[in-house]
Every structure is written in structure tokens, then in C-alpha cells.
PDB file of C-alpha atoms in Angstrom:
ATOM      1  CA  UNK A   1     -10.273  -2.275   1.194  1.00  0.00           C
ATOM      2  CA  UNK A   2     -11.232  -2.364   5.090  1.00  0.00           C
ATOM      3  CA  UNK A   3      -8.918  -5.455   5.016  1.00  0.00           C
ATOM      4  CA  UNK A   4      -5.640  -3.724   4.192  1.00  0.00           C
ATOM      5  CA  UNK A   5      -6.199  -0.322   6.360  1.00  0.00           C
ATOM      6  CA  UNK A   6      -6.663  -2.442   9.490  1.00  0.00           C
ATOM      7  CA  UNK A   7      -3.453  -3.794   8.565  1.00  0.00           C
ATOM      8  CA  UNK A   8      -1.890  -1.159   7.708  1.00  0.00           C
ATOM      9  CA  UNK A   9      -2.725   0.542  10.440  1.00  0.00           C
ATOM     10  CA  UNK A  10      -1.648  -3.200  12.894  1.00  0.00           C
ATOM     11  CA  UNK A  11       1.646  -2.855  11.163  1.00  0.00           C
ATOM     12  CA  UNK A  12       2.057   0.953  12.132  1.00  0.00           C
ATOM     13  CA  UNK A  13       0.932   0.925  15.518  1.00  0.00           C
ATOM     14  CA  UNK A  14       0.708  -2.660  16.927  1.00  0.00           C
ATOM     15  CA  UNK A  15       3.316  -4.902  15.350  1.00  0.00           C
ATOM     16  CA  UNK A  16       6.325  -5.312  17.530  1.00  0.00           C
ATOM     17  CA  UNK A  17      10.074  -5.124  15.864  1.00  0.00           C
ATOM     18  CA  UNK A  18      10.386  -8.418  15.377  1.00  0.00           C
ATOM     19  CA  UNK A  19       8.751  -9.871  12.131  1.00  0.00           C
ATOM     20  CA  UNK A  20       8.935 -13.470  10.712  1.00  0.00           C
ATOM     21  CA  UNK A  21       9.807 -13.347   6.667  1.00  0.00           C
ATOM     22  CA  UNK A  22      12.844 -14.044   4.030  1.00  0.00           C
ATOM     23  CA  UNK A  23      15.870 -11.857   3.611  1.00  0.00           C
ATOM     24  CA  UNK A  24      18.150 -11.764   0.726  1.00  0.00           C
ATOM     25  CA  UNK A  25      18.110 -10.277  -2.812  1.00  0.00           C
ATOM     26  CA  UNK A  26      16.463 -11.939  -5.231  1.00  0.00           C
ATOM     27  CA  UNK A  27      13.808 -11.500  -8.534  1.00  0.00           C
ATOM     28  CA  UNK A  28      10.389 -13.260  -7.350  1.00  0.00           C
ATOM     29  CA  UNK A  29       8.443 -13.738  -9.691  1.00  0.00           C
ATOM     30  CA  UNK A  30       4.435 -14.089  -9.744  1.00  0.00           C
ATOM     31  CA  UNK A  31       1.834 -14.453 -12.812  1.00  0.00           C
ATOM     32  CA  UNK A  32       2.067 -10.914 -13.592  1.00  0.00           C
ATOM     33  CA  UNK A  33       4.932  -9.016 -12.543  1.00  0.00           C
ATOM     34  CA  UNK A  34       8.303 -10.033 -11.187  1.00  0.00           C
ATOM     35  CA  UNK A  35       9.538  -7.984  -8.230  1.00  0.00           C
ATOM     36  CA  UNK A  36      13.385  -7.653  -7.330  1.00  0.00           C
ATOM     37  CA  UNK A  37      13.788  -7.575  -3.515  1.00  0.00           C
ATOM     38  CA  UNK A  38      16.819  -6.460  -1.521  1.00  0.00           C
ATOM     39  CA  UNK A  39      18.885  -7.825   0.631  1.00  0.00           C
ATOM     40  CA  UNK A  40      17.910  -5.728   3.312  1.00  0.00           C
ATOM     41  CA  UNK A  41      14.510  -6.103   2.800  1.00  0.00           C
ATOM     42  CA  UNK A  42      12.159  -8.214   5.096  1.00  0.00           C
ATOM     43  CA  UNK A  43       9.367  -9.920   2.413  1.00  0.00           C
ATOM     44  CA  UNK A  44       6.233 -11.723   3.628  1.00  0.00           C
ATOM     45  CA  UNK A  45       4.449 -13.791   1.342  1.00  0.00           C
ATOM     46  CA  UNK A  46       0.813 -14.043   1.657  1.00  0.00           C
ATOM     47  CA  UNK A  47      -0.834 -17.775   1.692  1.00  0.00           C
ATOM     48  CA  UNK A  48      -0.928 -19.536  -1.954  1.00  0.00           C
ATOM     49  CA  UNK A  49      -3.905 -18.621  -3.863  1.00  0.00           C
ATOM     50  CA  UNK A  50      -4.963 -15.611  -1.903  1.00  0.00           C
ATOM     51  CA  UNK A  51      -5.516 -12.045  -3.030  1.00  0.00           C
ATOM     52  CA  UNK A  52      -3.021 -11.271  -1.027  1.00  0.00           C
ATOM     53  CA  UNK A  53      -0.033 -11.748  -2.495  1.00  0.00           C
ATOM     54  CA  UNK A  54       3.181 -10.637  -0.544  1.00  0.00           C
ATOM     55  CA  UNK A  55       3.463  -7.382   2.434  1.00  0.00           C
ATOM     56  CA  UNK A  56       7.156  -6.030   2.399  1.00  0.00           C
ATOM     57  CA  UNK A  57       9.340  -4.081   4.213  1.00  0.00           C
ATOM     58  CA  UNK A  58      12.185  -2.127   2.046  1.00  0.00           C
ATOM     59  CA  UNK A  59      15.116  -1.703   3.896  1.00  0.00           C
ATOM     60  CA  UNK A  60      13.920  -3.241   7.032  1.00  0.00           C
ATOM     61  CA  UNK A  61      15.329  -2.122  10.258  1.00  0.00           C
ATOM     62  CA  UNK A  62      14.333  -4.873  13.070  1.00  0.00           C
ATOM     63  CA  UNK A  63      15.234  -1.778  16.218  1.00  0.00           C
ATOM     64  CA  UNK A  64      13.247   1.113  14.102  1.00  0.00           C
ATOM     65  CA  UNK A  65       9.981   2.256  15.892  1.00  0.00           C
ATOM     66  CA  UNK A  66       8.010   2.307  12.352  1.00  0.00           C
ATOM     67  CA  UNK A  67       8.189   0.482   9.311  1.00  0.00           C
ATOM     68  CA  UNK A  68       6.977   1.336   6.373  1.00  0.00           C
ATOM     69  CA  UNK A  69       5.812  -0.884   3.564  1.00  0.00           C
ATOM     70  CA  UNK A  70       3.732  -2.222   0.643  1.00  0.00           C
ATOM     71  CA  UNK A  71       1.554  -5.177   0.255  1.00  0.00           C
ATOM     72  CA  UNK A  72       0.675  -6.591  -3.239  1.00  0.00           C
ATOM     73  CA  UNK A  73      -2.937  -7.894  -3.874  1.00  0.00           C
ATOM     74  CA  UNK A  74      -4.848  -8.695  -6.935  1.00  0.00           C
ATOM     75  CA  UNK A  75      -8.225  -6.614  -7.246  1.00  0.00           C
ATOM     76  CA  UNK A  76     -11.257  -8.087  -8.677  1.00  0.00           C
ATOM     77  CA  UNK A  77     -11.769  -5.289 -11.500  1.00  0.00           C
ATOM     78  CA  UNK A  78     -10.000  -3.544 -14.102  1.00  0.00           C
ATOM     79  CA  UNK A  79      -8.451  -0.322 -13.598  1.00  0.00           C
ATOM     80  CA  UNK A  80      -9.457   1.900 -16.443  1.00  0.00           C
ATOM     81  CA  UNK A  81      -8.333   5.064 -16.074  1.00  0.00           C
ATOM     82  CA  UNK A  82      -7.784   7.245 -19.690  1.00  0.00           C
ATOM     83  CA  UNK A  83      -7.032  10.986 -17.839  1.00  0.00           C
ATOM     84  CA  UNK A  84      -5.664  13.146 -15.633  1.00  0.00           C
ATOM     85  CA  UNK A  85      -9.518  14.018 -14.381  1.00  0.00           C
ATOM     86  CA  UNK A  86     -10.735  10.790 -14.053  1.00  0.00           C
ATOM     87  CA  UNK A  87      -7.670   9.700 -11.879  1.00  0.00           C
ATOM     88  CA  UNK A  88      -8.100  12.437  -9.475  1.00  0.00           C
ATOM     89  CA  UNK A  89     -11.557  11.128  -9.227  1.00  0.00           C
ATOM     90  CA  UNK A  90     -10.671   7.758  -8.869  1.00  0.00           C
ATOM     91  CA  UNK A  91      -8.763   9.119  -6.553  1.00  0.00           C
ATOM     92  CA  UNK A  92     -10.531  11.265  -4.048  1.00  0.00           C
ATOM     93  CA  UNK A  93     -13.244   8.198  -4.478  1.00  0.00           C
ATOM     94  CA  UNK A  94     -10.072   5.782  -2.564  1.00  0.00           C
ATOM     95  CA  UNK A  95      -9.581   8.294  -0.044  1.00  0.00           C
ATOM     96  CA  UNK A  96     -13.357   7.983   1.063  1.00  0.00           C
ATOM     97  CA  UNK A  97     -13.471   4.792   0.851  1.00  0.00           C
ATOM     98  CA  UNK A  98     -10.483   4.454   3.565  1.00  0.00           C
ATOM     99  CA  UNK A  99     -11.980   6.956   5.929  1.00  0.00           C
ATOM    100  CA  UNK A 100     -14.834   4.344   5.660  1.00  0.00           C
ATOM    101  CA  UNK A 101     -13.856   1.890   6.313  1.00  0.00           C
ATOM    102  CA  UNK A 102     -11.817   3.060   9.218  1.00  0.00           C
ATOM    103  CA  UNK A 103     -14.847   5.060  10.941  1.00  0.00           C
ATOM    104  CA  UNK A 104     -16.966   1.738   9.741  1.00  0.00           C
ATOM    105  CA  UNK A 105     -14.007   0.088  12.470  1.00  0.00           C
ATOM    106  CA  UNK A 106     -14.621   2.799  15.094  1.00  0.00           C
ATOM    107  CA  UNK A 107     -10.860   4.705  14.342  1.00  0.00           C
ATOM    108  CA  UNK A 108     -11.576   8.625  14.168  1.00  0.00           C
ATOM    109  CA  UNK A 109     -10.050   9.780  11.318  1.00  0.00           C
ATOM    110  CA  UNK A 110      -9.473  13.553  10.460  1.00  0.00           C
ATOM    111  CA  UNK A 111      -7.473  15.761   9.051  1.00  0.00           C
ATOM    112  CA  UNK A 112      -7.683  13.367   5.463  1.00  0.00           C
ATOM    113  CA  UNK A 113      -5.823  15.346   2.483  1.00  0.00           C
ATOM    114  CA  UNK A 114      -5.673  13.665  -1.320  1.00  0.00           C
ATOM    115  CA  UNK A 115      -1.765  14.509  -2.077  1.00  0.00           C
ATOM    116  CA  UNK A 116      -1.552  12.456  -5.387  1.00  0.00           C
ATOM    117  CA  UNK A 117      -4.004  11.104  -7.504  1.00  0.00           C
ATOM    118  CA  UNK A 118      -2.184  11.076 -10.970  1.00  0.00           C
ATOM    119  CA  UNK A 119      -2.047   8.733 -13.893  1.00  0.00           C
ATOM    120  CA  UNK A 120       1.037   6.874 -15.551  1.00  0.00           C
ATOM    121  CA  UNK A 121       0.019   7.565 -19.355  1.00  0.00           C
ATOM    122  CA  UNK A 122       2.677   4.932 -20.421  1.00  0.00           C
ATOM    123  CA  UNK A 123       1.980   2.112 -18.367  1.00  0.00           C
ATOM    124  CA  UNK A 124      -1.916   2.674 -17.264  1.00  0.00           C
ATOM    125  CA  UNK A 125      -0.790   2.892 -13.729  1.00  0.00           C
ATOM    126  CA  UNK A 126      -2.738   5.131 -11.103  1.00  0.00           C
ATOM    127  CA  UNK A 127      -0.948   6.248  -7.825  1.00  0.00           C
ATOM    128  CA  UNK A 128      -3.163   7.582  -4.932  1.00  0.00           C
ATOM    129  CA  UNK A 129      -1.684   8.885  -2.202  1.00  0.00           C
ATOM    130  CA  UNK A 130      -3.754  10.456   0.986  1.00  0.00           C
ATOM    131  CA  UNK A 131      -2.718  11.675   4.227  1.00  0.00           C
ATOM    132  CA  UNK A 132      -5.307  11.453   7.882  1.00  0.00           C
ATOM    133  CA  UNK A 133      -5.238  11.770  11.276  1.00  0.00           C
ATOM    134  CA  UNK A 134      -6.146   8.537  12.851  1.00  0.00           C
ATOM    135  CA  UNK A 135      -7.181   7.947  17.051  1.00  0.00           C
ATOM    136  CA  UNK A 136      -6.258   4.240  17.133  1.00  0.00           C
ATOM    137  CA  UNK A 137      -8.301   4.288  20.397  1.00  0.00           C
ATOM    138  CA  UNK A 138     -10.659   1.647  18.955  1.00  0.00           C
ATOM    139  CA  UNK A 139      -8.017  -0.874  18.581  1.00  0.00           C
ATOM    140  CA  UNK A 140      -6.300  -0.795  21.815  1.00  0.00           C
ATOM    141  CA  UNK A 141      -3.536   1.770  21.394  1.00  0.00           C
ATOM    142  CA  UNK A 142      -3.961   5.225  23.166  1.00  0.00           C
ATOM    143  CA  UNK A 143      -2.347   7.014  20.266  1.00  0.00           C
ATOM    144  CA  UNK A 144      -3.139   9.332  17.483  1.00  0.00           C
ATOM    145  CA  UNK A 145      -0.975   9.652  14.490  1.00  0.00           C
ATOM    146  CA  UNK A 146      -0.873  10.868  11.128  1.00  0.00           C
ATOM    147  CA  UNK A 147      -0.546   8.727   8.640  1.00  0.00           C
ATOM    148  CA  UNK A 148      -0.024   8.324   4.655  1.00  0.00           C
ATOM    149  CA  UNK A 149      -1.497   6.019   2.979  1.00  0.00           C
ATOM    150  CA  UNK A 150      -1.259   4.985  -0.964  1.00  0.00           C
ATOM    151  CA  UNK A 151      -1.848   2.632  -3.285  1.00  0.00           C
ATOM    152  CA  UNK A 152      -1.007   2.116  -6.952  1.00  0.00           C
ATOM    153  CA  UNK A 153      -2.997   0.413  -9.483  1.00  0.00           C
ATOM    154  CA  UNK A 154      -1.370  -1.266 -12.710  1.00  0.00           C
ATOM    155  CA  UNK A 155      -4.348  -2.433 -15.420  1.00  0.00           C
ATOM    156  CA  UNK A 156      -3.704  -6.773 -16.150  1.00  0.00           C
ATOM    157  CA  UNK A 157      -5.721  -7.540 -19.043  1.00  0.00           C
ATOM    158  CA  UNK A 158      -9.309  -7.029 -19.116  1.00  0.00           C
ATOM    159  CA  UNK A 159     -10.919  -8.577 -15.704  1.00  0.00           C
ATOM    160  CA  UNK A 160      -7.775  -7.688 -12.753  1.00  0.00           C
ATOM    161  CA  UNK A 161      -5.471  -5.047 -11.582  1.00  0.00           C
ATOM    162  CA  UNK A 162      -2.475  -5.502  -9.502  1.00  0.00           C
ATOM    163  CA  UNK A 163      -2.767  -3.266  -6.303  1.00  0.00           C
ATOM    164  CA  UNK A 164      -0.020  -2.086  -4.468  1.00  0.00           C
ATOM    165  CA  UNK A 165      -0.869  -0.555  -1.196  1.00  0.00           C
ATOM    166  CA  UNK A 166       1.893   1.706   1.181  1.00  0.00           C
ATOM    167  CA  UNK A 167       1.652   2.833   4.315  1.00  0.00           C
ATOM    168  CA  UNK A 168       3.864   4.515   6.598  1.00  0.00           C
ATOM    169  CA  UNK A 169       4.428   7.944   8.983  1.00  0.00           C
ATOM    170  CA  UNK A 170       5.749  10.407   6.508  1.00  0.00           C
ATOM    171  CA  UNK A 171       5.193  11.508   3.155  1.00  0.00           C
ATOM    172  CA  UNK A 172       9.081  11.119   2.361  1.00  0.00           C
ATOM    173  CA  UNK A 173       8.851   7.156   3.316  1.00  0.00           C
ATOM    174  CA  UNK A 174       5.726   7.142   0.885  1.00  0.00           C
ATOM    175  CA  UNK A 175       7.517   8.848  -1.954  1.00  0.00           C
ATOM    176  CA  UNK A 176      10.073   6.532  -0.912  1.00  0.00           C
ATOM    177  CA  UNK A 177       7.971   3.447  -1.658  1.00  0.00           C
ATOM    178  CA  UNK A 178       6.541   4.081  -4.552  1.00  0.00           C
ATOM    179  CA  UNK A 179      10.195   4.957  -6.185  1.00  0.00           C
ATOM    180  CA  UNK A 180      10.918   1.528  -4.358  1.00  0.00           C
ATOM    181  CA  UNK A 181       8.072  -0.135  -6.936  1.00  0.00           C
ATOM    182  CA  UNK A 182       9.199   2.229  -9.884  1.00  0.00           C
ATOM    183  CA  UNK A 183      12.931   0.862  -9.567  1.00  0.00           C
ATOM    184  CA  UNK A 184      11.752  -2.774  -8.494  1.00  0.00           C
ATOM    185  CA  UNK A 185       8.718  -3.902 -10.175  1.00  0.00           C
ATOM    186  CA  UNK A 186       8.588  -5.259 -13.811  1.00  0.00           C
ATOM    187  CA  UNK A 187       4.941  -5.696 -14.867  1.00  0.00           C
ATOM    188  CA  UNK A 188       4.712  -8.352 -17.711  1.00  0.00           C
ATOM    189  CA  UNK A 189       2.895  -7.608 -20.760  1.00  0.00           C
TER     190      UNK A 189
END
């Protein structure tokens, strides 16, 4: 977890425009899920065998100041979540884990919010979404910011979950994103 909100928070503040990844729609496909990318859409894989499987960019936009975006990973445990309670729970329990791990990194964080923390009862899938105030002081940048920050967990069998984390500067562009894996993303069963 402190992996991915240090880079979330590299590819909000730090990252320059410029980016090195593959254009072009296309379906690519992975063990458990086949995602459709567009053409405007800047995709990064992450290094063979890692948990890390991909960070992308819908719709990049190599002049805008921000970009918002999702990276896949695969998480070591099951996702069981069977209600509504239990995914606010799992839920608020995300959102303290971020503000962990991001005071554990010296970033001042306040302001935090849970906005969503609701349960797909079709497909399993939990969607967390949280919002913070962040003093990137500690990494270099004189800046404070809010930021949103998400993630969405789809159940894979019995021992993994698939774990889709956004970030980005608004709660539109994270509403945006998860629509983006809701119209993209085919989980295989």
C-alpha cells in the first residue's frame, strides 16, 4: 500500500508531461481480466512477473498540468466482502491505512474524507474512494493539494484480488476512472 501512494502522489506532483508508454487502441489481455485501452490513452506496463501489473493514463494529454490514472496490481489476499457494512468497513480501514503510510513517509495529510466505500453485489467488486489534504513538503515539492484517491477490488478465486488503484485532483476525474474500468475492464470467470 505505501508503494502505490508514493506513486501516486510522484505521478501527481513530480512527474513531468512527458511519459514513456504505448498508444493505440487495443484489448490487452492478462491472466485474469482483459482491459480495452484507447487510442488516446498512454499505458505503462509494469515489469513481467511483478505485482504490478500496468499504470495508465485515460485520455492522456502530454501539455495537461495533472494526469489522472489507475494502476493494476495483484494483492496477496482475497477480497471477501458479503455487505454493504462490511464494505464501508473495509473501507474506512483503506483510508487509514493511506494516511499511514503517507505520515509513515513524513507527507502531512489532513482533511481525509471516506466518499465511497460500496460493494458491487453482482460481481464481488469493492470501490473505495477517499479524499485528503496532502503537504508534499517531505518529498521536495513546496505544495499542498487535495487529492482523491481510490481503489477497486475484484475477488479472483480463492487466494488473489485484482486491485485497481486511481488517483487524481478531483472527484469528477475519479468518478471518471472508475466508469473508465466499468466500460473497459472484462474480468474472466
Amino acid at each position: 500500500m505505501k508503494k502505490w501512494i508514493v506513486l501516486l502522489l510522484s505521478l501527481l506532483l513530480l512527474l513531468p508531461a512527458a511519459a514513456q508508454g504505448e498508444t493505440g487502441a487495443r484489448a490487452v489481455e492478462f491472466e485474469d481480466f482483459i482491459i480495452h485501452v484507447g487510442e488516446n490513452d498512454l499505458l505503462q506496463m509494469g515489469e513481467a512477473g511483478a505485482a504490478s501489473l500496468f499504470q495508465l493514463f485515460p485520455d492522456y494529454d502530454e501539455a495537461a498540468q495533472g494526469h489522472p490514472n489507475l494502476s493494476a496490481s495483484l494483492a496477496p489476499a482475497a477480497i471477501s466482502v458479503l455487505t454493504e457494512e462490511e464494505a464501508a468497513f473495509f473501507a474506512e480501514n483503506v483510508m487509514q491505512a493511506g494516511m499511514q503510510s503517507l505520515t509513515g513517509e513524513g507527507i502531512t495529510v489532513a482533511g481525509q474524507q471516506l466518499l465511497r466505500g460500496d460493494l458491487d453485489a453482482e460481481t464481488g467488486a469493492v470501490t473505495v474512494l477517499f479524499t485528503l489534504v496532502v503537504d508534499a513538503s517531505a518529498l521536495g515539492v513546496e505544495q499542498t493539494m487535495q487529492v482523491y484517491m481510490g481503489c477497486r477490488y475484484y475477488p479472483v478465486g480463492d487466494e488473489r484480488s485484482l486491485s485497481f488503484t486511481v488517483g487524481c485532483t478531483t472527484p469528477e476525474e475519479a468518478e471518471m476512472l472508475f466508469a473508465y474500468l466499468d466500460q473497459n475492464l472484462v474480468i474472466k470467470k
